[in-house]
Coordinates of C-alpha atoms in Angstrom, one line a residue:
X1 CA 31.3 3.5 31.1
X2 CA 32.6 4.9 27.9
X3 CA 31.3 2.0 26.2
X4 CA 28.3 2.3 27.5
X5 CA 27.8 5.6 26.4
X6 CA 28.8 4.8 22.8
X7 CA 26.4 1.9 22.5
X8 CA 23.6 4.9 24.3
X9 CA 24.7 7.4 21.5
X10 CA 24.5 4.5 18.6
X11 CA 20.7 3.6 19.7
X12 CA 19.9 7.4 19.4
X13 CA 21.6 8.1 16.3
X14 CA 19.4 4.8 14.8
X15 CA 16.2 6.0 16.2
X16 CA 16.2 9.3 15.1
X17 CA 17.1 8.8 11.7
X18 CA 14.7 6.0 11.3
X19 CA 12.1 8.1 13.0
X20 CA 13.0 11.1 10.7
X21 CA 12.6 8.8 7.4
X22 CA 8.9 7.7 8.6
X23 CA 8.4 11.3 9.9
X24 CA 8.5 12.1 6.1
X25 CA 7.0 9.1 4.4
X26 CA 3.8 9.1 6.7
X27 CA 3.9 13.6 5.5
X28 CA 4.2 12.7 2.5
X29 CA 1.3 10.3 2.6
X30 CA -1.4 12.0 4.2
X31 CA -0.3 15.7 2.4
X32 CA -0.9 13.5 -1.0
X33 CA -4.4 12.2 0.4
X34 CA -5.5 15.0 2.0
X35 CA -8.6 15.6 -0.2
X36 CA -10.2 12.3 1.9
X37 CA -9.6 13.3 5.2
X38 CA -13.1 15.6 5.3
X39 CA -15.5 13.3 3.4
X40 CA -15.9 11.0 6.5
X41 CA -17.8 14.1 8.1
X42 CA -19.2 15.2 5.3
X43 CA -23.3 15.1 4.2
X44 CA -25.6 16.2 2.1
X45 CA -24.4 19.5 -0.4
X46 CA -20.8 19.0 0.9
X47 CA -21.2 15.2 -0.2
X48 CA -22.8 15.5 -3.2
X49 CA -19.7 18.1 -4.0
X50 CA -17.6 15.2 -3.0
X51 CA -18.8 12.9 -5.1
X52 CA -18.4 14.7 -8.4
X53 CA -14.6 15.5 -8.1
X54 CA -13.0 13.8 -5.1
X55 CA -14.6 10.2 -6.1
X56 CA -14.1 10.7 -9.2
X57 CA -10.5 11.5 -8.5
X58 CA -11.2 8.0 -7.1
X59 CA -9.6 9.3 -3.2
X60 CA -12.3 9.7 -1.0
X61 CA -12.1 5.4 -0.3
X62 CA -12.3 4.2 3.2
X63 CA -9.0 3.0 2.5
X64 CA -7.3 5.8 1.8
X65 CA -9.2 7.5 5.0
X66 CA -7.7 4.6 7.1
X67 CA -4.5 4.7 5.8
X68 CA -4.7 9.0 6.1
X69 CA -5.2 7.5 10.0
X70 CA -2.3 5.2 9.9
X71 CA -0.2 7.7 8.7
X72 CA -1.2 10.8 10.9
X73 CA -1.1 8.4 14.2
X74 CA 2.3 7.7 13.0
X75 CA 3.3 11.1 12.2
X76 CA 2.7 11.5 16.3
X77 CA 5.0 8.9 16.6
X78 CA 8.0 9.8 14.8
X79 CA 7.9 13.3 16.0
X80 CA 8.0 12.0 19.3
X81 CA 10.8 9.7 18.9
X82 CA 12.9 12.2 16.7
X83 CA 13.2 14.3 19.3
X84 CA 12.5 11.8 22.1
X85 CA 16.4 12.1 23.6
X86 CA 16.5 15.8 23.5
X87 CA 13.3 16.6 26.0
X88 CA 14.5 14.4 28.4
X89 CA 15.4 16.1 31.6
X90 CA 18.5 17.4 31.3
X91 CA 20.0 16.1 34.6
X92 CA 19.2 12.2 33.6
X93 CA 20.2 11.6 29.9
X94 CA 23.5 11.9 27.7
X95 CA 21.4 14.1 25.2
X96 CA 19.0 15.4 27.5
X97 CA 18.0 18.9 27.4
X98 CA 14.6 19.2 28.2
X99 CA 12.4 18.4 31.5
X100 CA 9.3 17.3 33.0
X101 CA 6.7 19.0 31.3
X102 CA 8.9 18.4 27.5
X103 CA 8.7 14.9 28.4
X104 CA 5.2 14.3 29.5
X105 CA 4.1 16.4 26.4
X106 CA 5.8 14.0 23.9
X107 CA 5.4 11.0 25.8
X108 CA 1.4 12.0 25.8
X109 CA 1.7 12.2 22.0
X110 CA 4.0 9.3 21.8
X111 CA 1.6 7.3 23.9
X112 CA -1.9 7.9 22.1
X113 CA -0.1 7.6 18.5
X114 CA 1.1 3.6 19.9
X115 CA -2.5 2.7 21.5
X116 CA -3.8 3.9 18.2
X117 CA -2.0 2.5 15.8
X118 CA -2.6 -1.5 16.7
X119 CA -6.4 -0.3 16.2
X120 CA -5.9 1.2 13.1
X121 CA -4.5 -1.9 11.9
X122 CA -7.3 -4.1 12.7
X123 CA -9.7 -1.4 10.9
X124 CA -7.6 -1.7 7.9
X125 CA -8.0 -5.7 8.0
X126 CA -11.6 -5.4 9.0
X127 CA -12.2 -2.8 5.7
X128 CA -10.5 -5.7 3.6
X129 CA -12.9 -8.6 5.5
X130 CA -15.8 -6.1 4.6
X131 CA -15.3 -5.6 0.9
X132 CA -13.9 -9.2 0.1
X133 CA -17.0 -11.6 2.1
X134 CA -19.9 -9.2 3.2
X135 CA -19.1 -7.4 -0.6
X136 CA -20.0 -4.1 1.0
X137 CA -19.6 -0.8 -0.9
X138 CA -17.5 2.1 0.5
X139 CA -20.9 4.3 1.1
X140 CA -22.2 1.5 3.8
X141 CA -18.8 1.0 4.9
X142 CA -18.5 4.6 5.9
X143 CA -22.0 4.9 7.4
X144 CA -22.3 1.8 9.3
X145 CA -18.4 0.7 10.7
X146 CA -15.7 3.9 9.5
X147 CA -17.6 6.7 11.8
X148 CA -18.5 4.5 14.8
X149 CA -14.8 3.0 14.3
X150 CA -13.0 6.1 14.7
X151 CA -15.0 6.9 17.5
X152 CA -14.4 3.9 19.8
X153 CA -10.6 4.3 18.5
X154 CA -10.2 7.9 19.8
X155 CA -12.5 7.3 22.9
X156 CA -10.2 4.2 24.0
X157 CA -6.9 5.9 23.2
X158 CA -7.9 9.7 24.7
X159 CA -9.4 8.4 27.7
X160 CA -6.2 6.1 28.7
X161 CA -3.3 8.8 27.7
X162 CA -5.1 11.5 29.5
X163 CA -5.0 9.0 33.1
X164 CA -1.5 8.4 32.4
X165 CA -0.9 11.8 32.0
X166 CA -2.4 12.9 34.9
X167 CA -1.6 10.5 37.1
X168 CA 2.5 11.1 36.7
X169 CA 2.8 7.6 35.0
X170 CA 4.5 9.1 31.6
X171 CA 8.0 9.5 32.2
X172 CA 11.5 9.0 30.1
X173 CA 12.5 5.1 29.3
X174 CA 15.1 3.5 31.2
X175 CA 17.2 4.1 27.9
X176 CA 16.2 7.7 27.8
X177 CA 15.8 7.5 24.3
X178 CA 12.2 8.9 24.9
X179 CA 9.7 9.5 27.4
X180 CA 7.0 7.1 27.8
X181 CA 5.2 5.0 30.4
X182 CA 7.5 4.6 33.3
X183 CA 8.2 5.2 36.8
X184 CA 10.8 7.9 38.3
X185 CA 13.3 7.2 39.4
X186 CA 14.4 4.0 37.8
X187 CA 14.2 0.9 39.6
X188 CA 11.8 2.6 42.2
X189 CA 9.1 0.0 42.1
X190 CA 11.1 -3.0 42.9
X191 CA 13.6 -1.4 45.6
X192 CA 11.6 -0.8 49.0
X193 CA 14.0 1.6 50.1
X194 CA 13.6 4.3 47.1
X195 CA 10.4 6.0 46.9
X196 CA 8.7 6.6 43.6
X197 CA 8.6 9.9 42.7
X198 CA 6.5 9.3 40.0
X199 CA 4.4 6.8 38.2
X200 CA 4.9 4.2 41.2
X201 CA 2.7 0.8 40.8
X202 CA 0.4 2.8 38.5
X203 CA 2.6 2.3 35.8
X204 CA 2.0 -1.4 35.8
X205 CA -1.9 -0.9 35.0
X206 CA -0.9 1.4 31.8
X207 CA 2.0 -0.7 31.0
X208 CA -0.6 -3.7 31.0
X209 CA -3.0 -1.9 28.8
X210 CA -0.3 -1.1 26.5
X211 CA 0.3 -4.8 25.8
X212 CA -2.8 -6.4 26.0
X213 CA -4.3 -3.6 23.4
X214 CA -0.8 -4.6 20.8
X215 CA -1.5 -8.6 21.5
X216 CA -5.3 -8.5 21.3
X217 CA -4.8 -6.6 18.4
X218 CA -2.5 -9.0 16.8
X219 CA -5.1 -11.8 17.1
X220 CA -7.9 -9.5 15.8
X221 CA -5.7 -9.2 12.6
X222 CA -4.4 -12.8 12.4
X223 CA -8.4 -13.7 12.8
X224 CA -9.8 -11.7 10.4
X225 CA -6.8 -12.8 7.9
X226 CA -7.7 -16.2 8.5
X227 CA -11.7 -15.5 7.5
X228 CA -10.4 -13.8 4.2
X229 CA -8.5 -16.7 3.4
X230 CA -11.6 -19.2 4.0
X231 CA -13.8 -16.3 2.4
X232 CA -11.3 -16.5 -1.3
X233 CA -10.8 -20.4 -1.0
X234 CA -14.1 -20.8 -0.2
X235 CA -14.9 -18.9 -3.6
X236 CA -12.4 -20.6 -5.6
X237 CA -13.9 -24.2 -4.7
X238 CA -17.4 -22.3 -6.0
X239 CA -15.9 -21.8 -8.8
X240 CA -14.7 -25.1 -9.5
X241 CA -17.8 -27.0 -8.9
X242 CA -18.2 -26.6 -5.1
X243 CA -16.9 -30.2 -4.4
X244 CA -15.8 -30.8 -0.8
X245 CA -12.1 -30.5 0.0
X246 CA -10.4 -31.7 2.8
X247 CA -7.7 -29.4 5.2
X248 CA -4.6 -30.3 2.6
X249 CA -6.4 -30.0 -0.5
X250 CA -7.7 -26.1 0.7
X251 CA -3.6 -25.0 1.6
X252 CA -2.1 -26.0 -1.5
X253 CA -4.9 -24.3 -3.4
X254 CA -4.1 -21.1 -0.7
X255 CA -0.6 -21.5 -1.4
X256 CA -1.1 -21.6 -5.5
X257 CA -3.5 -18.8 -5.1
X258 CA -0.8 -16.5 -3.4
X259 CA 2.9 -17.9 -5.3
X260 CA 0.6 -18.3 -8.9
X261 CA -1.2 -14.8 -7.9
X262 CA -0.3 -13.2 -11.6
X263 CA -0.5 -16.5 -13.3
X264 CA -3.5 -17.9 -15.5
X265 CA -5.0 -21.4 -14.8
X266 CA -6.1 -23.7 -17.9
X267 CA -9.5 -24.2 -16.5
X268 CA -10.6 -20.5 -15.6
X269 CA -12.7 -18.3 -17.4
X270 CA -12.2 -14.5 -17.9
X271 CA -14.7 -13.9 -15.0
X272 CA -12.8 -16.3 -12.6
X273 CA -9.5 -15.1 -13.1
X274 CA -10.6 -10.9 -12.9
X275 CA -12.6 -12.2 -9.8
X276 CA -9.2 -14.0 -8.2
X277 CA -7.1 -11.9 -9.2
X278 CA -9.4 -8.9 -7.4
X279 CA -9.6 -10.8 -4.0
X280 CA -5.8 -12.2 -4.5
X281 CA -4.6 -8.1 -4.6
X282 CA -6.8 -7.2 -1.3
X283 CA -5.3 -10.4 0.5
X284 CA -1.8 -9.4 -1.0
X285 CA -2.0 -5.9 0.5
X286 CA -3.5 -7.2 4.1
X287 CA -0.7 -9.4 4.7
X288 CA 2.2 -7.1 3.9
X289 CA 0.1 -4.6 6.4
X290 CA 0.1 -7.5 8.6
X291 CA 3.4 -8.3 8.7
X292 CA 4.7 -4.0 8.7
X293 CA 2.7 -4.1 11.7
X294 CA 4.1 -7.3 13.6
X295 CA 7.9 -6.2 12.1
X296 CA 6.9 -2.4 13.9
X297 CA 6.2 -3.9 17.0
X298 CA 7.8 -7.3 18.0
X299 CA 10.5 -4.8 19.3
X300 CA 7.9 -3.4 21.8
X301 CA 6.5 -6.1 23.0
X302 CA 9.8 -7.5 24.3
X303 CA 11.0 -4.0 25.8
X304 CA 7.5 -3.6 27.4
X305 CA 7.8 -7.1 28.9
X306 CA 11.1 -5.9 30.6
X307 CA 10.0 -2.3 31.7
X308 CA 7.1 -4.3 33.5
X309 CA 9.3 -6.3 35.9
X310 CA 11.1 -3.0 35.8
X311 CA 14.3 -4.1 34.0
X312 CA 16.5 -2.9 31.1
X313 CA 15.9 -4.7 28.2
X314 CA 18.9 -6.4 26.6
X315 CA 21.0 -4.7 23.7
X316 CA 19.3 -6.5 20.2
X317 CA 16.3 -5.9 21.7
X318 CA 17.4 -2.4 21.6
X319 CA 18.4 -2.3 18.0
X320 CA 15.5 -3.8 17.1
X321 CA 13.1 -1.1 18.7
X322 CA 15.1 1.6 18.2
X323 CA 15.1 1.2 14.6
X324 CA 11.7 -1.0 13.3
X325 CA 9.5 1.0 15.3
X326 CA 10.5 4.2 14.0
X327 CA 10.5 3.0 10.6
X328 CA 7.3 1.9 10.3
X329 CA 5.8 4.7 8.3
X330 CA 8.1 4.2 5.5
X331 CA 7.4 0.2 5.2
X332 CA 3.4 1.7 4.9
X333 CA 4.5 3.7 2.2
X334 CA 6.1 1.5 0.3
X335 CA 3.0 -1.0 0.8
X336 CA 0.9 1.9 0.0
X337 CA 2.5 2.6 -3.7
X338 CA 3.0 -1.0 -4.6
X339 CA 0.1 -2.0 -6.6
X340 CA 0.3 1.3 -8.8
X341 CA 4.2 1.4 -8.6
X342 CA 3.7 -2.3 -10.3
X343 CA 0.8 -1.4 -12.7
X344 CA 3.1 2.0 -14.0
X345 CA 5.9 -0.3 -14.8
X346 CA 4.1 -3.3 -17.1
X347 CA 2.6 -0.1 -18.7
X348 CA 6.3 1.4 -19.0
X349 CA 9.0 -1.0 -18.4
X350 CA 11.7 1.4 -19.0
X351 CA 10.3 3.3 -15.7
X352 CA 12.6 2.7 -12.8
X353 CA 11.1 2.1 -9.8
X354 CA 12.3 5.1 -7.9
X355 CA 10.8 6.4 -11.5
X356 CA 7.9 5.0 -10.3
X357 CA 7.5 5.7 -6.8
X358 CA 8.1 9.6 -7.4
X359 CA 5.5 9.4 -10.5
X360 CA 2.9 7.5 -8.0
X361 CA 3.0 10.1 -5.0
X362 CA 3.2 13.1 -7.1
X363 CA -0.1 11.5 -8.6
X364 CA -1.7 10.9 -5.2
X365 CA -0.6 7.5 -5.0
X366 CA -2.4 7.3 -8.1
X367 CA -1.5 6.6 -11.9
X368 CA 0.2 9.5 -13.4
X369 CA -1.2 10.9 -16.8
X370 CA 0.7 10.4 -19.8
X371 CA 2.0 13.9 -20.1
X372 CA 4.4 13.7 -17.2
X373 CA 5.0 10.1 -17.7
X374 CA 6.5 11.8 -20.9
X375 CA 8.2 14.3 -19.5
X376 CA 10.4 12.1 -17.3
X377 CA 11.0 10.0 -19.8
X378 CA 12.4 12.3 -22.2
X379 CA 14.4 13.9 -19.0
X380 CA 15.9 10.9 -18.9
X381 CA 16.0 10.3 -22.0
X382 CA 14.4 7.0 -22.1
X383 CA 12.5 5.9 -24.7
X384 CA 9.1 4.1 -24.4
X385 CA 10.0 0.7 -26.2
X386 CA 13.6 0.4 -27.1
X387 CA 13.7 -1.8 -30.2
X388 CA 17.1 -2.8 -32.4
X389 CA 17.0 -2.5 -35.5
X390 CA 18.6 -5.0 -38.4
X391 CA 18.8 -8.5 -38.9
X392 CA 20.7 -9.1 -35.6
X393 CA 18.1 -8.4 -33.3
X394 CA 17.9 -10.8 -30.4
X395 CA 14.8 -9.0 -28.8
X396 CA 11.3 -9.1 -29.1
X397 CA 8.9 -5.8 -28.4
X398 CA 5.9 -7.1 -26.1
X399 CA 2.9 -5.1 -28.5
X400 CA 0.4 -4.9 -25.5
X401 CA 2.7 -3.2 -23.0
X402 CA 5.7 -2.3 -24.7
X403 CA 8.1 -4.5 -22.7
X404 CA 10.7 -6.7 -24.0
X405 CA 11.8 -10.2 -24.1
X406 CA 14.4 -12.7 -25.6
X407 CA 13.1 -14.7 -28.8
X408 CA 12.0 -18.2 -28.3
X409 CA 10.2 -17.1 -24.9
X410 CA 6.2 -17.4 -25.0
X411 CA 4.6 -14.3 -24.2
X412 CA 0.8 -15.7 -25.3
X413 CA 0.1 -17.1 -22.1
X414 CA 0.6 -14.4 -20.4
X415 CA -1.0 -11.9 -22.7
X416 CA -4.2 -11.6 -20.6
X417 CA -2.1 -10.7 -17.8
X418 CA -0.8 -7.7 -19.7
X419 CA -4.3 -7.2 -20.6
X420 CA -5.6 -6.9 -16.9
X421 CA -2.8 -4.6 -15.7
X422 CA -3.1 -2.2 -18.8
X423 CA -6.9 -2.2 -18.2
X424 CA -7.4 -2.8 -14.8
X425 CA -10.7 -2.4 -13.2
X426 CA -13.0 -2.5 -16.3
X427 CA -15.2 -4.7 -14.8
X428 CA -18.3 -2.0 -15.2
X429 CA -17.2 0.2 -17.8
X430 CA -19.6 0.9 -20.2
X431 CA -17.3 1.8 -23.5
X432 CA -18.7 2.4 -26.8
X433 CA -16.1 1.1 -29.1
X434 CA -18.0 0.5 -32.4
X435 CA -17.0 3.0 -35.1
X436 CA -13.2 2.3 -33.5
X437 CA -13.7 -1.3 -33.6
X438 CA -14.4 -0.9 -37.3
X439 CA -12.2 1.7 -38.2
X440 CA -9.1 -0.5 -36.9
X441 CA -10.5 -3.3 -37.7
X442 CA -10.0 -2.3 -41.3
X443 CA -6.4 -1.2 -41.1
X444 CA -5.3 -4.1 -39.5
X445 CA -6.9 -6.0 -42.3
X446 CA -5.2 -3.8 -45.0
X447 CA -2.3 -4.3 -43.7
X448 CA -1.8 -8.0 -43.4
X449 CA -3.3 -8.1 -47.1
X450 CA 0.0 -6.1 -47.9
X451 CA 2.2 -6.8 -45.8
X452 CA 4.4 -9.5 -47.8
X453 CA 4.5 -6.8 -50.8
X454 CA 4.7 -3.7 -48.7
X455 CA 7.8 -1.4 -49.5
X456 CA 10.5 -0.1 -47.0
X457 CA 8.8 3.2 -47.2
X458 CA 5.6 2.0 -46.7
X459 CA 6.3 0.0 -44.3
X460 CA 7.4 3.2 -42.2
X461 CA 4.3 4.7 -43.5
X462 CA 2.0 2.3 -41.8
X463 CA 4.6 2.4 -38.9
X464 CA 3.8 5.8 -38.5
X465 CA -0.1 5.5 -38.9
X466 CA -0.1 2.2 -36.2
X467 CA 2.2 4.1 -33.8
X468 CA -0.6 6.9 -33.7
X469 CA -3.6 4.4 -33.4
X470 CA -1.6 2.9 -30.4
X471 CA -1.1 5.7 -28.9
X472 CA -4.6 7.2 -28.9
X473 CA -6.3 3.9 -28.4
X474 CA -4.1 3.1 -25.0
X475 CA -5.2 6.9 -23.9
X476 CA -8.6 6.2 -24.4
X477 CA -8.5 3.2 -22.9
X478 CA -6.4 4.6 -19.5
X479 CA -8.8 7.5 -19.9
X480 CA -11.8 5.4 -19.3
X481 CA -10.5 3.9 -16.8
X482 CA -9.3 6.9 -14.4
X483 CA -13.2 8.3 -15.0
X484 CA -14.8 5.1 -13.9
X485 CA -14.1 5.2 -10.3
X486 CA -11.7 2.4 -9.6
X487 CA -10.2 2.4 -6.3
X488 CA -6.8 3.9 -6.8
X489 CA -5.3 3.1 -4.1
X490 CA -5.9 -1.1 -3.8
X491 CA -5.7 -1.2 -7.9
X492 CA -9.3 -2.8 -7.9
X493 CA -12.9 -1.7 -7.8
X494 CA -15.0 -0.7 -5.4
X495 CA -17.9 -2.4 -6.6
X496 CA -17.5 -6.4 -5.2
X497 CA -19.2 -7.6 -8.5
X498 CA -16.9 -8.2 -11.3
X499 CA -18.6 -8.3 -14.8
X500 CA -15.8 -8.8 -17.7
X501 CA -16.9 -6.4 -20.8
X502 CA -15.8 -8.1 -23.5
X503 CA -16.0 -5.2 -26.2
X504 CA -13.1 -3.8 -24.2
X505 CA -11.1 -7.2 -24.4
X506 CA -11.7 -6.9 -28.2
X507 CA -10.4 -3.6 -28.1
X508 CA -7.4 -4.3 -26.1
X509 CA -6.5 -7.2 -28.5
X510 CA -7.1 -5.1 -32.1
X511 CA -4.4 -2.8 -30.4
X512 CA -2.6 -5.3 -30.2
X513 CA -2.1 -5.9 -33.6
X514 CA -1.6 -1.9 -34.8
X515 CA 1.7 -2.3 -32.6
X516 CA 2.8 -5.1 -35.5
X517 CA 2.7 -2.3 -37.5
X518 CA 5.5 -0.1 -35.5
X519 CA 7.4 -3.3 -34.6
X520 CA 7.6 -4.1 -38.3
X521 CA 8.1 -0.7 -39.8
X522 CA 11.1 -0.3 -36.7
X523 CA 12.9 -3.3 -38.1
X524 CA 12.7 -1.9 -41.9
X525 CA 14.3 1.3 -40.9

């Protein structure tokens, strides 16, 4: 018995602290986009509002609204389960201190947040289906499939919590670690001779819902992943001259598409590769949504199998729900922040991630600006590019990000790379760069003319000069690129259309060569 007990007081110590972390991640998520949450309702002045600072802010996305859902259903969730073995009755549970009415009023909450957030999922994958093959924009997403969508959701998931409420089906779990759909007492339904004081055969029908909404949910995801795929493949042979492929051919082009993602073909253009790599991102995120939500609820789908012929379920099954489903908000967040956690660090390799990760959120899961990139730099006191100085240097200074490598590796191929991750999104920006272009132009050309005769001095001269026309002409370019409405959240754009300005690629590479200047100028010192 004492084991028993220990094994009981193990599960609850792993739930709750699991549930606390993703009681704070999913918080944290929807406090840092809470500006979106209202522009779903929102028309006419109140939109128009919307549209000059909260789009531009480049937050009000379906996306971010979906995710906003994600995160508050799961919010329900982890409160629930956090305090799920204290409001049991107090007369059933080791922990138990609560009763009837705690219990149904978290299990309610506990319910609706786990019939929700299957559907949530499938919305998420069905935003990504919309924007990647039907190339709608967030405007007719959110009039024609986000409004009606949260509708059915809510319907669906109010109208079944509120019969199992009423009808005494929401009880504590044969583990007691929280209070969900159940009978009372336990073991009721299957021994004739003890009568059900609650829940009885009922139970079965919500239990059944319960699963059938997870599974068909599952296969509504695993479909719609499957059209994406054909959609980009389907693209990709486009793109290569449309020639018919057979079932092989297709899956090791899928499987380059997704293990090259970052990687530049010999044969692509500038417009192919933006294009891939937009669609490869979407299909990146899906998946790792995907799997958060099969890891989240594999667990639940075993236990639920067992509470339906009314049995215990086994030990690891235990472990396994009492810790992945209470983590799920944290795996969100973590899928949330990776394409800006992974932009921030090309940008500034000497950025940690947890760096990174704290400089995202405070930013609205968003690019920080380059003041208080600065100021956590120089807290801790990490330079920018860290180059040695003197014949025995054994590193090279990457000029377009300001990362390193060892000598003899070739950085050239993967320049356009750095290129697309500095200036991501500039697919429709319209920049003027002519005066700049010209102006740069020239002192790049002065200084190569000079550069075999240049002086020590001089040299730090023109090290001084190039380090300020990198620095202003990255902030104009990251400037332009905050103010063009690129979706912050996905790292691509909103529009499905991708149209390669070519002015800014000439930009990107004159910068380029002004950081020669601080790399040579470093060495001289």
């Amino acid at each position: 018995m004492s084991d028993f007990l220990a094994t009981v007081e193990k599960l609850y110590s792993l739930q709750i602290c699991g549930a606390a972390i993703s009681l704070i991640a999913s918080s944290t998520i929807v406090f840092v986009s809470r500006k979106s949450f209202l522009v779903v309702l929102s028309s006419g002045e109140h939109q128009e509002q919307a549209s000059e600072t909260d789009v531009r802010d480049k937050i009000c996305t379906p996306y971010r609204r979906i995710l906003i859902g994600i995160s508050f259903v799961d919010m329900l969730q982890s409160l629930s389960l956090v305090v799920g073995p204290i409001i049991t009755p107090s007369d059933s549970t080791p922990w138990g201190r609560g009763n009837v009415a705690s219990c149904e009023t978290f299990g309610f909450l506990l319910l609706m947040a786990s019939l929700a957030a299957p559907l949530y999922s499938v919305l998420l994958t069905f935003y990504f289906l919309c924007k990647i093959k039907y190339k709608m924009s967030n405007e007719k997403f959110r009039e024609k499939c986000e409004k009606r969508a949260y509708a059915l959701i809510w319907l669906f998931v109010g109208l079944t919590s509120l019969a199992a409420l009423f009808t005494g089906s929401i009880n504590q779990m044969p583990t007691g670690s929280a209070c969900h759909v159940s009978s009372m007492p336990l073991g009721c339904r299957d021994n004739p001779d003890v009568e059900c004081e609650r829940g009885g055969q009922t139970v079965l029908v919500f239990i059944f819902i319960y699963i059938m909404n997870s599974v068909l949910s599952l296969l509504g995801v695993v479909t719609l992943l499957a059209i994406i795929c054909r959609q980009i493949l389907h693209r990709e042979s486009i793109s290569h001259g449309g020639h018919a492929e057979n079932t092989s051919k297709r899956w090791c082009r899928f499987c380059r598409l997704i293990s090259r993602v970052f990687h530049r073909h010999d044969d692509e253009t500038d417009n192919m590769y933006m294009s891939r790599m937009y669609l490869s991102q979407m299909l990146i995120q899906a998946l790792l949504y995907t799997f958060v939500y099969v890891l989240t609820f594999l667990g639940t789908w075993i236990s639920s199998g067992f509470r339906m012929f009314d049995k215990t379920p086994p030990v690891w099954n235990l472990y396994l729900f009492n810790w992945w489903y209470a983590f799920g908000g944290a795996l969100n967040i973590l899928v949330l922040t990776r394409p800006k956690i992974r932009v921030l660090r090309i940008q500034h390799p000497d950025l940690s991630w947890f760096q990174s990760f704290w400089l995202v959120l405070k930013a609205g899961v968003d690019l920080p600006d380059e003041e208080k990139i600065a100021k956590v730099q120089s807290e801790c006191n990490s330079p920018i590019a860290i180059v040695k100085t003197g014949p025995s240097s054994n590193i090279n200074v990457n000029s377009s990000i300001g990362s390193i490598s060892q000598p003899g590796e070739d950085n050239e191929p993967d320049a356009d790379v750095d290129y697309l991750f500095c200036c991501w999104g500039l697919w429709y920006t319209k920049l003027d760069y002519t005066e700049d272009l010209m102006q740069y132009a020239s002192e790049v050309s002065s200084y190569h003319d000079d550069e075999d005769t240049m002086s020590v001095s001089s040299q730090r001269q023109q090290m001084n000069r190039g380090t300020s026309l990198r620095s202003n002409a990255y902030n104009m370019s990251l400037k332009s690129i905050v103010e063009e409405g690129v979706n912050s959240t996905t790292g691509s754009v909103d529009e499905p259309e991708h149209i390669v300005d070519h002015r800014d690629y000439s930009y990107y590479q004159l910068t380029k060569e002004l950081n020669k200047l601080y790399i040579i100028g470093a060495k001289a010192s």
